[in-house]
CSV table of C-alpha atoms in Angstrom, one decimal:
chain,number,residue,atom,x,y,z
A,1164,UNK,CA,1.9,10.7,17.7
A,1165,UNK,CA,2.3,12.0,20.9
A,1166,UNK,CA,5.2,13.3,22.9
A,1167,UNK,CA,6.5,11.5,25.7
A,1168,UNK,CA,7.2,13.2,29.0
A,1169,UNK,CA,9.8,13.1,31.0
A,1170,UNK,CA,7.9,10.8,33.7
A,1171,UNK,CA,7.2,8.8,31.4
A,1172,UNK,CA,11.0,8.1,30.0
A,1173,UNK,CA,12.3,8.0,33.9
A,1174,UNK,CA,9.9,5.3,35.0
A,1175,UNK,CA,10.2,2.9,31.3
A,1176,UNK,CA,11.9,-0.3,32.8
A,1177,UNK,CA,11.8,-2.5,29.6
A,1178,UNK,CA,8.5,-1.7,28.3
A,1179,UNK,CA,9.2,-0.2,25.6
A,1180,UNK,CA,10.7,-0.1,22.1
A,1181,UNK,CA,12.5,2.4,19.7
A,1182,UNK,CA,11.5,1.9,15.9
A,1183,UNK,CA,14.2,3.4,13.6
A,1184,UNK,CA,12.5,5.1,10.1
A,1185,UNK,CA,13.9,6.6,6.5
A,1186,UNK,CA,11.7,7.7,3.9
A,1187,UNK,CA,10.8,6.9,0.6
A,1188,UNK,CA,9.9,9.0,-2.1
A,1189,UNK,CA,7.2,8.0,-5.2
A,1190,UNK,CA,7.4,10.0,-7.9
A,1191,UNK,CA,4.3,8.2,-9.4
A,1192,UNK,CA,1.7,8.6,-6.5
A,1193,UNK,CA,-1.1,10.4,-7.5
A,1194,UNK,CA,-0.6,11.6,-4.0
A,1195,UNK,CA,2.0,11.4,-1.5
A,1196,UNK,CA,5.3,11.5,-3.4
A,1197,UNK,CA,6.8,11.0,0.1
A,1198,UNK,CA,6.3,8.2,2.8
A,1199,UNK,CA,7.5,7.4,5.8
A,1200,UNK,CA,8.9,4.1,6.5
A,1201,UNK,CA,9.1,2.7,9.7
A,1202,UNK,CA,11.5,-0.4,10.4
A,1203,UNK,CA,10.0,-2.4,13.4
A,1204,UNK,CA,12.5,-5.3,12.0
A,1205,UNK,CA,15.4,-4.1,13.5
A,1206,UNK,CA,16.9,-5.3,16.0
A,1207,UNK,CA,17.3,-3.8,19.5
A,1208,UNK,CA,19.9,-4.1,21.9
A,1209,UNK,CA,18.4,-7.4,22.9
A,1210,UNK,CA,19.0,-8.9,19.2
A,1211,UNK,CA,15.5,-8.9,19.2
A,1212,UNK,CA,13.5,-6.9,17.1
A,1213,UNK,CA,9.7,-6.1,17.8
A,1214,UNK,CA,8.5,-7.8,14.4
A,1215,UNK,CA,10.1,-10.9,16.3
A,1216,UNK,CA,7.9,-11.0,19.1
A,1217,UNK,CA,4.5,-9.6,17.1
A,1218,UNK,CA,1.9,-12.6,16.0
A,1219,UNK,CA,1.6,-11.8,12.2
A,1220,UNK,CA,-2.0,-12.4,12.0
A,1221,UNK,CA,-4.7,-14.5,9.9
A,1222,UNK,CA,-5.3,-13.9,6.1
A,1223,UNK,CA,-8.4,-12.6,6.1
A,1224,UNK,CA,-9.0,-10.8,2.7
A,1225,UNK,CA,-10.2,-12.3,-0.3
A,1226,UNK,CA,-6.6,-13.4,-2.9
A,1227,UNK,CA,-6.0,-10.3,-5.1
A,1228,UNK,CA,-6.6,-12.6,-8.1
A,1229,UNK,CA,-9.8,-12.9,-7.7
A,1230,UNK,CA,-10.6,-9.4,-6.7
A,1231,UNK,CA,-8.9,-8.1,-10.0
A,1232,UNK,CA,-10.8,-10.9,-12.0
A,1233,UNK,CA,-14.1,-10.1,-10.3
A,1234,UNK,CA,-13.7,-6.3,-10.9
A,1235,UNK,CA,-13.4,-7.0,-15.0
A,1236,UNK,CA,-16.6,-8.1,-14.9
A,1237,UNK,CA,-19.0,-5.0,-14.1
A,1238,UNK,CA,-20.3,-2.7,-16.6
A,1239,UNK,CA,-19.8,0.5,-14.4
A,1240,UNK,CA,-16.5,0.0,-12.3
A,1241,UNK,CA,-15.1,2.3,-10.0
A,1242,UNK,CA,-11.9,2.4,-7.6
A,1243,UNK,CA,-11.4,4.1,-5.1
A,1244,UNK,CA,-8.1,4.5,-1.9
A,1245,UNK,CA,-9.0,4.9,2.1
A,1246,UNK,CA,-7.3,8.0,2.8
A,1247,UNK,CA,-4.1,7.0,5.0
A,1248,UNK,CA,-5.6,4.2,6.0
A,1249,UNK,CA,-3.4,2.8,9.0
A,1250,UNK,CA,-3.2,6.3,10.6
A,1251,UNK,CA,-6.9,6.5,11.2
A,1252,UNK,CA,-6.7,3.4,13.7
A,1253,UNK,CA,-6.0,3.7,17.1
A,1254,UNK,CA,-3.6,1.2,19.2
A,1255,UNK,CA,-4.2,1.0,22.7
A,1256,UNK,CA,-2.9,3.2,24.7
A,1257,UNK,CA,-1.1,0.3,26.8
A,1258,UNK,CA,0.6,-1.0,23.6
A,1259,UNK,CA,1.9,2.7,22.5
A,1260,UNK,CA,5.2,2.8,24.1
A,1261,UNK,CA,5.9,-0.1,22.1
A,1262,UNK,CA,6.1,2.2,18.7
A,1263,UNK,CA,8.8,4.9,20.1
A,1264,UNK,CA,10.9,7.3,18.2
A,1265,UNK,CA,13.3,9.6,18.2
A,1266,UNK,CA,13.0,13.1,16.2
A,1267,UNK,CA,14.5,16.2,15.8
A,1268,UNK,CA,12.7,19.1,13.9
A,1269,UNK,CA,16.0,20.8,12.9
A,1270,UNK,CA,19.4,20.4,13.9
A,1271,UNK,CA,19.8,23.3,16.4
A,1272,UNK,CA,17.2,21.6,18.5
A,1273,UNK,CA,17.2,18.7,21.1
A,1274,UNK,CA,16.0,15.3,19.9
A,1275,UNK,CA,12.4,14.4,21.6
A,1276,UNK,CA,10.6,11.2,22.3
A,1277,UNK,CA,7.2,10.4,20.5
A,1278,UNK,CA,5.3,7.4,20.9
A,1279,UNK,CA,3.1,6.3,18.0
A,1280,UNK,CA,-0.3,6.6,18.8
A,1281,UNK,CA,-2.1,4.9,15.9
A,1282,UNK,CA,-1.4,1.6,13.5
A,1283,UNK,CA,2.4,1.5,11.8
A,1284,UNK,CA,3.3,0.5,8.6
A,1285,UNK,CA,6.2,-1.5,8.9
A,1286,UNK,CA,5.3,-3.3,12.0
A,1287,UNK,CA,4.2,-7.3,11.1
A,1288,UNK,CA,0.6,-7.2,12.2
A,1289,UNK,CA,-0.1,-3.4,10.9
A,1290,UNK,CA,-2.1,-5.0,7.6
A,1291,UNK,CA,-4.1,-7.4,9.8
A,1292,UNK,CA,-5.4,-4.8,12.3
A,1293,UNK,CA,-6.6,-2.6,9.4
A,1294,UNK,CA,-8.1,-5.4,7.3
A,1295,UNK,CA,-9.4,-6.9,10.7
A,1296,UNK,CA,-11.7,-3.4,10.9
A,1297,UNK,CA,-12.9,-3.6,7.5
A,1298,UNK,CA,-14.0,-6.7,8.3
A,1299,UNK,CA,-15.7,-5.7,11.6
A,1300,UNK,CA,-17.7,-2.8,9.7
A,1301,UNK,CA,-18.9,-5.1,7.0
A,1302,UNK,CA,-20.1,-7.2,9.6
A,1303,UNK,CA,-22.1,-4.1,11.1
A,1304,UNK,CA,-24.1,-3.7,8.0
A,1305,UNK,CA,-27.6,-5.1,6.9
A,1306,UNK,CA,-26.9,-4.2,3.6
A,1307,UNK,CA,-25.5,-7.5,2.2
A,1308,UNK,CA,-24.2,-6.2,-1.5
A,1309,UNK,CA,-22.5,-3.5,0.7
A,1310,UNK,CA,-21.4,-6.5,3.0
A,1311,UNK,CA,-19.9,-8.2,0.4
A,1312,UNK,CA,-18.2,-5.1,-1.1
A,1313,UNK,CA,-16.3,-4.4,2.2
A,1314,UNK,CA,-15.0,-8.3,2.7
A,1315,UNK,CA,-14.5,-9.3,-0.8
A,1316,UNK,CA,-13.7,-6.1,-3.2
A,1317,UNK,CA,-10.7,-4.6,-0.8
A,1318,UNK,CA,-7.0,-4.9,-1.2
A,1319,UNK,CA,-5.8,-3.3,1.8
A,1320,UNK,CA,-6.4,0.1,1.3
A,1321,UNK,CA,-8.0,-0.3,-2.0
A,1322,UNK,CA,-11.3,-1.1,-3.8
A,1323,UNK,CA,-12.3,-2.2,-6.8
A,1324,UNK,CA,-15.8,-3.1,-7.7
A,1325,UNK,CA,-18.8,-1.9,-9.5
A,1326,UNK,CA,-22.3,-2.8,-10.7
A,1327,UNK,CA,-24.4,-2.9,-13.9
A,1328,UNK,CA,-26.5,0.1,-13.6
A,1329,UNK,CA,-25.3,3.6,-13.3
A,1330,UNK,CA,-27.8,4.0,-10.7
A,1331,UNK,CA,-27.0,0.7,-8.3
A,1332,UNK,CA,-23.2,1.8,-9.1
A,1333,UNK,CA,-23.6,5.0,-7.4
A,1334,UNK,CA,-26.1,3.7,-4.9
A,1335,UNK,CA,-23.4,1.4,-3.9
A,1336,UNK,CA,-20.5,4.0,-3.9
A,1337,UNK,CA,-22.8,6.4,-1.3
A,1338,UNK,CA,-23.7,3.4,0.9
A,1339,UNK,CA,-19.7,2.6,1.1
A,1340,UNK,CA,-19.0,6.1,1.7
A,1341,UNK,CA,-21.0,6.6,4.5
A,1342,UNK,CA,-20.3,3.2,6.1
A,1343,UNK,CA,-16.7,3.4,6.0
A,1344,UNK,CA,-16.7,7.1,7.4
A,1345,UNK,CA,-18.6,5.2,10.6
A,1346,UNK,CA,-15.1,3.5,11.5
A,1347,UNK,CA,-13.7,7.2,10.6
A,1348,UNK,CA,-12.5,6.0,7.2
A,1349,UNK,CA,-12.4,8.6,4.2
A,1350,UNK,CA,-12.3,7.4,0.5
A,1351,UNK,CA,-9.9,9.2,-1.7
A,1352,UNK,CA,-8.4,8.8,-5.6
A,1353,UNK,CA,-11.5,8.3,-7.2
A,1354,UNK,CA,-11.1,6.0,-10.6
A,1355,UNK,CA,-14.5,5.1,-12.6
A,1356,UNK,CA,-15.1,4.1,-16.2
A,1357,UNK,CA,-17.8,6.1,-16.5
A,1358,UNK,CA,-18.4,10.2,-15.3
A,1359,UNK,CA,-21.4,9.9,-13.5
A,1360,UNK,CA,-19.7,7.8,-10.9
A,1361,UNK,CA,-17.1,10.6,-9.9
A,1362,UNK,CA,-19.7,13.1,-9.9
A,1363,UNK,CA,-21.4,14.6,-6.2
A,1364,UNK,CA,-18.8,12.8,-4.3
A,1365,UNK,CA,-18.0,15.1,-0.9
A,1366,UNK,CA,-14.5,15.7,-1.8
A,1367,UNK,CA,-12.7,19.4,-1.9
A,1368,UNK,CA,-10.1,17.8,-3.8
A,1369,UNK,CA,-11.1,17.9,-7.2
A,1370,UNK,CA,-7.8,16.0,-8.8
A,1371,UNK,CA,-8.5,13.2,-6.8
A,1372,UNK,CA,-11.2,12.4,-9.3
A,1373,UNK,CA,-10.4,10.2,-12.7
A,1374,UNK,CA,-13.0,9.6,-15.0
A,1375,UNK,CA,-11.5,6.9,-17.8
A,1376,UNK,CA,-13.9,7.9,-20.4
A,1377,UNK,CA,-12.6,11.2,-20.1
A,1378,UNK,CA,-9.5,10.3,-22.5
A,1379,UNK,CA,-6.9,10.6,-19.4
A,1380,UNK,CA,-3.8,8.6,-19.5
A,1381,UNK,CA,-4.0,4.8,-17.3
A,1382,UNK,CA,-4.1,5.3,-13.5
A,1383,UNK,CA,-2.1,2.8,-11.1
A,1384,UNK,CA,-4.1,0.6,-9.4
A,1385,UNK,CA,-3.2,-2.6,-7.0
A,1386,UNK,CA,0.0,-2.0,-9.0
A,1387,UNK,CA,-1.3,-2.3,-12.6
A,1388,UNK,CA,-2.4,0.3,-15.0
A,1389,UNK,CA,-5.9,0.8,-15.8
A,1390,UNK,CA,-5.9,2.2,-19.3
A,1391,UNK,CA,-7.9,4.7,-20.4
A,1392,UNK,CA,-9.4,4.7,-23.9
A,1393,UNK,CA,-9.8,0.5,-23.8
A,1394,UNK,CA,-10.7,0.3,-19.8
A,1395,UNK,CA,-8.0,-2.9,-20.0
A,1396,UNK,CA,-5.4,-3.5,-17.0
A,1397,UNK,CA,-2.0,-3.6,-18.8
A,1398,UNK,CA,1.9,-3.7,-17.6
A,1399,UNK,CA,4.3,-1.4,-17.4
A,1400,UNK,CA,8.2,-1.3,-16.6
A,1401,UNK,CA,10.7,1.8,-17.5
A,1402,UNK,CA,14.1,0.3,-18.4
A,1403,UNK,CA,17.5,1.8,-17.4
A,1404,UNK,CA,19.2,4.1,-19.2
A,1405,UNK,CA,22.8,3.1,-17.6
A,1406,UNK,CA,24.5,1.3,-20.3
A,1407,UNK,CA,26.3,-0.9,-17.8
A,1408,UNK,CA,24.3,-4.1,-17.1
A,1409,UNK,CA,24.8,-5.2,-13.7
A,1410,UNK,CA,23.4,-8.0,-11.6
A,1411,UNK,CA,21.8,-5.1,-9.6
A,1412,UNK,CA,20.3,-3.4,-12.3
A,1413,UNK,CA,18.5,-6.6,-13.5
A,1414,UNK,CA,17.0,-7.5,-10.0
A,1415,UNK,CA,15.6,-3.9,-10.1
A,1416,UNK,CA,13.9,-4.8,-13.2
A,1417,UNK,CA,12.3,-7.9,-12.0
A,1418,UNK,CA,11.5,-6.8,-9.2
A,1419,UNK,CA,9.7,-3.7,-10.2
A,1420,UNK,CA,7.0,-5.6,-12.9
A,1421,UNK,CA,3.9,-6.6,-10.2
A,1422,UNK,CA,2.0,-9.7,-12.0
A,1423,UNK,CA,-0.7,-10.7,-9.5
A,1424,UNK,CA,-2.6,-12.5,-12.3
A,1425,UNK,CA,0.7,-14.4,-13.8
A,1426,UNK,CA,0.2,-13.4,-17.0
A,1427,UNK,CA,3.8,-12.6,-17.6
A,1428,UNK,CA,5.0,-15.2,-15.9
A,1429,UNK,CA,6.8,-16.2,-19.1
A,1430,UNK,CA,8.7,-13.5,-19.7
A,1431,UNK,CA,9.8,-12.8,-16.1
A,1432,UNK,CA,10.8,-16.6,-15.1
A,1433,UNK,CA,13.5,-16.1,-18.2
A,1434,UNK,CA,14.5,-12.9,-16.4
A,1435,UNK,CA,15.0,-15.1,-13.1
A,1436,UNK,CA,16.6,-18.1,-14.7
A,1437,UNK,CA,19.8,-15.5,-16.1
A,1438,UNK,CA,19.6,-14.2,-12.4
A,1439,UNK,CA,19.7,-17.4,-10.9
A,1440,UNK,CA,23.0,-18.2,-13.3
A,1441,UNK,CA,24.5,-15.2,-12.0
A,1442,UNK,CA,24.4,-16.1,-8.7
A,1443,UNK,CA,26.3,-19.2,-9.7
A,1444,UNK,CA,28.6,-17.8,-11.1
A,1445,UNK,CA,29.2,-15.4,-8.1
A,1446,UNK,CA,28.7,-12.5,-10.0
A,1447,UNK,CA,29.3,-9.1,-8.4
A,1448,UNK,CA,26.2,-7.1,-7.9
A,1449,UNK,CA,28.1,-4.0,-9.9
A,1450,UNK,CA,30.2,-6.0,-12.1
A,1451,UNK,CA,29.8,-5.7,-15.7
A,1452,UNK,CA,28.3,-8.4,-17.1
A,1453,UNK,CA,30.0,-10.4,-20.1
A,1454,UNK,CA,28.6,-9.6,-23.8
A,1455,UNK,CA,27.1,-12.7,-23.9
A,1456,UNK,CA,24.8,-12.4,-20.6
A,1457,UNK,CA,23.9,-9.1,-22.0
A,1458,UNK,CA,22.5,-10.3,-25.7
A,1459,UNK,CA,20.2,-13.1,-23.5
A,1460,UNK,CA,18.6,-9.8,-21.7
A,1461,UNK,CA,17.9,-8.5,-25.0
C-alpha cells in the first residue's frame, strides 16, 4: 500500500472509498497464523457499499470436485500454495483510491491514509482477477501438460496434480515453477507423496516442505486432510468442550466440516435438519437447549 498525500485527500470529490478491516487469526496455518481481513461489504455513507457496485466476475476455474477427484488419480502427487497470491497483482493505479484505509501504527500517533495498491481479499471480484491471470499465463505457454496444469489443477491459490513418473512429476513441478514466477508468482507449502518431489526446490524455507512418505502427520489442503501413512483425504472436526449446547455452538460445528466431494452429506444434512427445527422453534442462539435436542446431537 501506499500512503496518500495530502493533495491527494484535498482534491478527492467522490472518487474514492474507505474499506473497514479486523483480523483473523489461524492457529492451524502452516503459515500465517494471522490474516487480515478487509470488509469491502460495508456500507458507506451512501448505503452503498463498494461490493455493491463491483461486477463479480465469470467462473472460470475448473469445480473443485473434479480437481480433488483428478488429483487421486496420479502415482506421484504433489501440492503446492502461490505465496500471497492476491498481493502480488497490481490494480491500476486509477482504480486504487477505491481500496482506502485508515491506520494508525500506535496510539500516540496520527491516523494516516493508505490506498491499497495491489488485489484485496474481501472485495467481490478479488478471486476473479487472480484466477483471470492464471489463466492468462497458461495461455502464454507452448507446453500444453503445463497448460493444462495452470487452467485445470488450481483452486485459487492452490495446486494439486502430479504425474506417473518421478521424473515427468518433477519435470512438471520446474516447468510450473518457472512459469508462474513470469507473472511474479512464487510457489510455497510444498506437499508430495513421495521425497524426490520436495527435493532441489529454490526455497530458503525448509519447513515449507512436506514429504507424506516421510511419516508426518496429514497436511490441510483445499480444506481436507491429506493423510500421511495411507496418502487418503479424510475429515476432520474438533468438537466443543462447553458443556452447554447452544444453537450457536451447533452452527459452528456445521459450519466448520468442508465436504467439497459430499461424502458426508449424510451426516451433516441430520445436523441441519435439528438446526432447521430450532429455528422454528425460535430458539435463542445461547439458550440452552432441552435434554432431548441434546441426545439427537449425540
Amino acid at each position: 500500500m501506499e500512503e496518500v498525500n495530502d493533495r491527494d485527500i484535498n482534491n478527492d470529490g467522490h472518487d474514492c472509498v474507505y474499506i473497514t478491516y479486523s483480523y483473523v487469526i489461524n492457529a492451524d496455518s502452516r503459515t500465517t497464523k494471522l490474516r487480515v481481513v478487509f470488509d469491502a461489504s460495508s456500507k458507506t455513507e451512501t448505503g452503498i457499499s463498494l461490493n455493491d457496485v463491483l461486477m463479480k466476475g465469470p467462473v472460470i476455474q475448473e469445480e473443485l470436485i473434479k480437481i480433488i477427484a483428478r488429483f487421486r488419480t496420479h502415482k506421484y502427487a504433489f501440492s503446492g500454495d502461490v505465496t500471497k497470491m492476491y498481493r502480488q497483482i497490481w490494480v491500476d493505479k486509477a482504480h486504487r483510491n477505491y481500496q482506502r484505509i485508515l491506520w494508525r501504527p500506535n496510539e500516540n500517533e496520527k491516523i494516516t491514509i493508505y490506498r491499497l495498491c495491489t488485489v484485496t481479499y474481501g472485495t467481490v471480484l478479488a478471486s476473479y482477477q487472480a484466477i483471470k491471470c492464471l489463466s492468462s499465463l497458461s495461455e502464454e505457454t507452448n507446453n500444453e501438460a503445463l497448460s493444462n496444469i495452470i487452467k485445470y489443477d488450481f483452486c485459487v491459490d492452490d495446486c494439486l496434480t502430479g504425474g506417473f513418473t518421478i521424473q515427468e512429476t518433477v519435470r512438471l513441478r520446474n516447468d510450473l515453477i518457472f512459469t508462474l514466477s513470469k507473472g511474479g508468482f512464487t510457489m510455497a507449502k510444498w506437499t508430495a507423496n513421495n521425497n524426490e518431489l520436495i527435493k532441489n526446490i529454490p526455497n530458503a524455507d525448509s519447513s515449507a516442505f512436506t514429504s507424506l512418505d516421510l511419516g508426518e502427520d496429514a497436511v490441510k489442503t483445499v480444506g481436507l486432510f491429506w493423510e500421511t501413512q495411507t496418502d487418503n483425504l479424510s475429515y476432520k472436526i474438533k468438537l466443543s468442550e462447553i458443556e452447554a449446547c447452544t444453537k450457536r455452538e451447533i452452527l459452528s460445528h456445521i459450519a466448520s466440516l468442508f465436504d467439497p466431494m459430499g461424502l458426508v452429506g449424510p451426516v451433516i444434512v441430520v445436523a441441519k435438519i435439528i438446526m432447521q427445527s430450532l429455528w422454528l422453534e425460535k430458539v435463542g442462539w445461547d439458550e440452552r437447549l432441552s435434554k432431548e435436542v441434546c441426545e439427537k446431537l449425540c
